């Protein structure tokens, strides 16, 4: 009985095992496609024109390579890790809070960049990003990234667009003369504690925070205190992008942390919203295509990684999802629908201001000991519950 | 003396169905009054009109001289024993009996005493703490009776209360009810479709058919002197002779009733062929076909019973043939 | 004999009714025993493990530490909040459902009966999510209800109500009142149908007898109808209470974002990897329902079953 329970909880343990790079076998040369490719992906990441006919970056790949693409969508990073632990997949579009777990859990294999002709087209800022480049080894091909922007209602703010996250963290009167109380939102996930920490980096430098994901007890408590103030301002936390879109339309919301995805959809509907990169900087997410250690279709997998970098995929996906391509040329060379203006709007030029999501662990790099993620979860639940 | 119950032109229609159709009736205080009729004849609806469960479509009801036409059930000085007893399953026997006293606001001790007395009256002493589901059909019936009587009604309404009991118990209860009614001296209005029960219990009987009263009278009246062919047939399964036949026999142009037990075989004005025979225990009933008019004949045990197909002659004593002058059909 | 040759199976089963019973009852027993009880005990077992404070790893030592965690203020909040919501929803559902069920059981006949069943079941046909989202729109600050209040010049009533602490909020859709209304709506059929079934079983003569014995309609309701409808009300309350306690969708879409038990289980299990605490949370509704049923039984609610 104990054994069963132990194995069922194995994937949870993988989350906290320290990162230990390994010298797994790397593919050294490519052959013909195996005829199939199985990918674990976020919803909306692998589109074949079925949701909207204009957005298709699979059919062309299948015709060119003969690899039939099967997609299994996963809604959380934990689900992705669990699916990869089960096996039977070739690739996964892992976010920063899942990628290192899978490297540590030996679920993914190193990538031979010389087998990916377009590797050099990748944004230099991403080529050796710490969420997939571990101890000199590449564990994946950068896919997409996006910032968590400050979205606001242009009718309420008028000409004076907000410049700081203070509109969602501290009580104040907005340019329309009314209080922000009940008119701002915050992300309904523990990772939002990092947004509070990021704000404190500017406003309380004496705390000495160097990374919003690596907080000691004192820094962490300060972030929670700030979030308790925020609780008095927030009427509802957002969790689902479409609910936030609805709230900006029907609940008279003034400002909130958000994704370019919601802003694009709202603007597409003619809603009076816009967004800024506040002066404190922003948090964000970056995803990587990683390859299963026991991939049965390695040739198709490498072909897909090349496809992500060289085809219309990056360009169209960045429009579709309101995110930024890992290949800068995809913004400008017209291979898909994305334009330079679109990339700018999605925050392409603000990369340096983005602190990308990673899972907080107790043995952190920047200081002695940090508050681990599972405490972020329970404490954020407490904050939202009014504690 | 004021009548206990009196109806004037009382009707109750359900859509096109005239369940009770302009009935006039008076029931005396202290009378054991039976409403007799086949199912659907309106007798139960009449009882429900007295209790107040139905509102009349037309006409008025008086209870002891007071107009009760619009009074709700809980304001009428009458109580009912239901056909299915309608005991409250969630209350024990004592609380069932004391229910009316409880809603009236009697003190707990007083209603417990009254309930126990009422239970003693129906010979159920000591059953107070049981649940109705733990009682037999006869016992439930007694509880229903005690529950109604504890309210000391001026009129007790009984809706086919013995229908669900077996024959022996039914006969015993008939006797007990009759005794109880005399002892209490209040009016009982008793609904039944069993003519034997009606004749043995009633001081007076009202025979219903199709929402109308066919005849009201003593048991002897309705049995021996039926006023309509329906009454003759329904009460005691009498032979009804057609007007033509009566004309041939006695020269009067009206139907007549002739009791099966009043017919003798061997000599008389009618001849026919035996075409059915049934052994009833204390007697044998044969059916004789006299030129298409079928007559039932009851031969007491010991009498000579003709065989099927035998030709027989039928006769009867003078006065047995009851001419129904008032009948119009 | 000829028949026997043609249908040996039916004949065997007819001659051996216990075999038939065994065949009928085995699949549900397997389902109950292995799938349901198995999962339940696995969950229960998890709740007696704990998560190591330092490393975040699950420690497989039997302990009550995780249950003590439940008593931490923020977790206790979740429990009390959920139980309060489930109680409020259950009591209100009973109050709202009773007249509807009473009408259906006593008066509705023929076509109206069909209309009733349609009306009661219709909410169950459409997707649960669709209903919750549409309620979000109805309750929104710029939604239908607000508009209605404004049109009737009663906006001040709504504002006064929303100004009440705890149950009020910025708009109905972000208040506990909103969460409550949506719960009440989505679980109402589960209250109406059992009450209606229990009232249907009360013969009309029972009510006539009560009136005949002098009870005014109010007394009949209190002393006869309610006690006889109680098993139905209890059955309905088991549905509404447990469904509310376990739900994690409604409070996520409508309300103040403060967690209820279902959401806590989802989050601790799914994103935090704290399976013991998730299991301990999940055990609470089971215990609460157990206590509730025991109380109901000792109050005699099931005597007439």
XYZ file of C-alpha atoms in Angstrom, chain C residues 66-270:
205
model
C -1.871 17.407 8.577
C -5.202 17.504 10.373
C -3.711 20.023 12.805
C -2.835 22.071 9.700
C -6.560 22.266 8.967
C -6.957 24.261 12.168
C -4.590 26.995 10.984
C -6.586 30.219 10.756
C -6.589 30.472 6.956
C -7.583 26.827 6.531
C -10.191 26.991 9.260
C -11.625 29.988 7.420
C -12.055 27.821 4.342
C -13.832 25.107 6.301
C -16.183 27.442 8.154
C -16.861 29.510 5.055
C -17.750 26.403 3.068
C -19.952 24.909 5.769
C -21.732 28.237 6.269
C -22.338 28.551 2.537
C -23.543 24.952 2.257
C -25.927 25.475 5.195
C -27.317 28.720 3.821
C -27.805 27.192 0.383
C -29.486 24.112 1.845
C -31.908 25.993 4.092
C -32.853 28.443 1.351
C -33.199 25.694 -1.235
C -35.631 23.887 1.083
C -37.649 27.068 1.617
C -37.782 27.878 -2.096
C -38.304 24.297 -3.252
C -41.091 23.376 -0.849
C -43.928 25.471 -2.339
C -42.904 24.457 -5.858
C -42.805 20.783 -4.912
C -46.066 21.118 -3.001
C -47.819 22.643 -5.962
C -46.490 19.924 -8.249
C -47.456 17.093 -5.922
C -50.899 18.372 -4.934
C -52.328 20.415 -7.739
C -50.436 19.901 -10.989
C -52.117 17.346 -13.219
C -51.621 16.199 -16.763
C -49.999 18.877 -18.855
C -49.077 21.057 -15.884
C -47.292 18.128 -14.330
C -45.260 17.798 -17.509
C -44.526 21.523 -17.413
C -43.362 21.150 -13.832
C -40.979 18.305 -14.587
C -39.676 20.178 -17.586
C -39.199 23.307 -15.508
C -37.486 21.467 -12.690
C -35.242 19.414 -14.949
C -34.478 22.001 -17.619
C -31.630 23.565 -15.639
C -30.059 20.115 -15.487
C -30.049 19.725 -19.247
C -27.877 22.667 -20.136
C -24.219 22.560 -19.265
C -23.410 23.478 -15.727
C -20.675 25.832 -16.898
C -22.986 27.636 -19.288
C -25.400 28.255 -16.433
C -22.722 29.585 -14.129
C -21.328 31.890 -16.800
C -24.768 33.213 -17.644
C -25.353 33.941 -13.968
C -22.115 35.853 -13.929
C -23.554 38.069 -16.664
C -26.883 38.444 -14.884
C -25.190 39.499 -11.647
C -22.474 41.699 -13.177
C -22.195 45.395 -12.339
C -23.383 46.128 -15.850
C -25.640 43.092 -15.958
C -29.346 42.371 -16.123
C -30.169 42.569 -12.413
C -28.441 45.894 -11.960
C -30.243 47.254 -14.991
C -33.536 46.035 -13.583
C -32.935 47.763 -10.272
C -31.983 50.973 -12.066
C -35.012 50.865 -14.338
C -37.259 50.481 -11.302
C -35.400 53.352 -9.596
C -34.387 50.943 -6.879
C -30.624 51.128 -7.436
C -30.292 52.554 -3.924
C -31.728 49.352 -2.468
C -29.092 47.259 -4.211
C -26.351 49.680 -3.196
C -27.464 49.628 0.405
C -27.461 45.860 0.290
C -24.019 45.651 -1.308
C -22.674 47.997 1.362
C -23.363 45.346 4.006
C -20.041 43.796 5.020
C -19.325 40.124 4.256
C -22.388 39.414 2.115
C -22.035 42.579 0.008
C -19.300 43.677 -2.347
C -18.473 45.774 -5.355
C -21.228 44.084 -7.364
C -23.406 41.024 -6.895
C -21.145 38.954 -9.097
C -18.130 39.517 -6.837
C -20.039 39.078 -3.573
C -20.873 36.083 -1.429
C -24.512 36.829 -2.179
C -23.756 36.158 -5.843
C -22.055 32.850 -5.070
C -25.015 31.945 -2.895
C -27.581 32.783 -5.582
C -25.792 30.712 -8.205
C -25.474 27.739 -5.853
C -29.133 28.069 -4.972
C -30.045 28.042 -8.641
C -27.864 25.161 -9.782
C -28.773 22.833 -6.914
C -32.468 23.701 -6.603
C -33.690 20.783 -8.774
C -31.925 18.392 -6.406
C -34.097 19.753 -3.603
C -37.385 20.048 -5.492
C -37.509 16.515 -6.844
C -37.069 14.556 -3.578
C -39.515 16.819 -1.735
C -42.003 16.411 -4.533
C -41.568 12.630 -4.417
C -42.132 12.544 -0.654
C -45.221 14.782 -0.877
C -46.557 12.650 -3.686
C -46.592 9.731 -1.257
C -48.797 11.541 1.264
C -52.396 10.526 0.533
C -54.819 13.473 0.218
C -56.991 11.869 2.890
C -54.205 12.533 5.420
C -54.615 16.259 4.918
C -58.390 16.019 4.923
C -58.231 14.074 8.170
C -56.176 16.815 9.731
C -58.652 19.491 8.664
C -61.518 17.271 9.725
C -60.044 17.092 13.213
C -60.050 20.865 13.435
C -56.565 21.783 12.223
C -56.306 25.043 10.344
C -54.226 24.833 7.134
C -51.170 26.237 8.920
C -51.453 23.568 11.593
C -51.841 20.866 8.963
C -48.669 22.115 7.321
C -46.766 22.078 10.585
C -48.024 18.880 12.139
C -48.711 16.657 9.138
C -47.212 17.836 5.849
C -43.792 18.906 7.091
C -43.143 15.775 9.155
C -44.196 13.581 6.246
C -42.108 15.589 3.765
C -39.087 15.463 6.066
C -37.445 12.415 4.463
C -37.627 14.242 1.125
C -36.231 17.430 2.612
C -33.399 15.472 4.233
C -32.669 13.678 0.964
C -32.654 17.006 -0.878
C -30.460 18.602 1.743
C -27.939 15.794 1.394
C -27.661 16.691 -2.279
C -27.515 20.452 -1.884
C -25.222 20.338 1.138
C -22.673 17.925 -0.275
C -22.769 19.389 -3.772
C -22.125 22.872 -2.384
C -19.361 21.655 -0.106
C -17.540 19.911 -2.917
C -17.972 22.475 -5.666
C -14.944 24.369 -6.950
C -16.301 25.926 -10.148
C -18.984 28.317 -8.914
C -16.864 30.126 -6.298
C -14.121 30.471 -8.880
C -16.365 32.255 -11.371
C -18.772 34.153 -9.133
C -17.752 35.542 -5.755
C -14.908 37.151 -3.878
C -12.193 34.629 -4.870
C -11.878 33.514 -1.248
C -11.466 29.737 -1.364
C -13.977 27.042 -0.580
C -13.061 23.446 0.240
C -13.302 22.169 -3.344
C -10.944 24.843 -4.617
C -8.510 24.226 -1.781
C -8.412 20.512 -2.602
C -7.876 21.291 -6.260
C -5.122 23.771 -5.577
C -3.237 21.887 -2.882
C -3.390 18.700 -4.880
C -2.887 20.137 -8.342
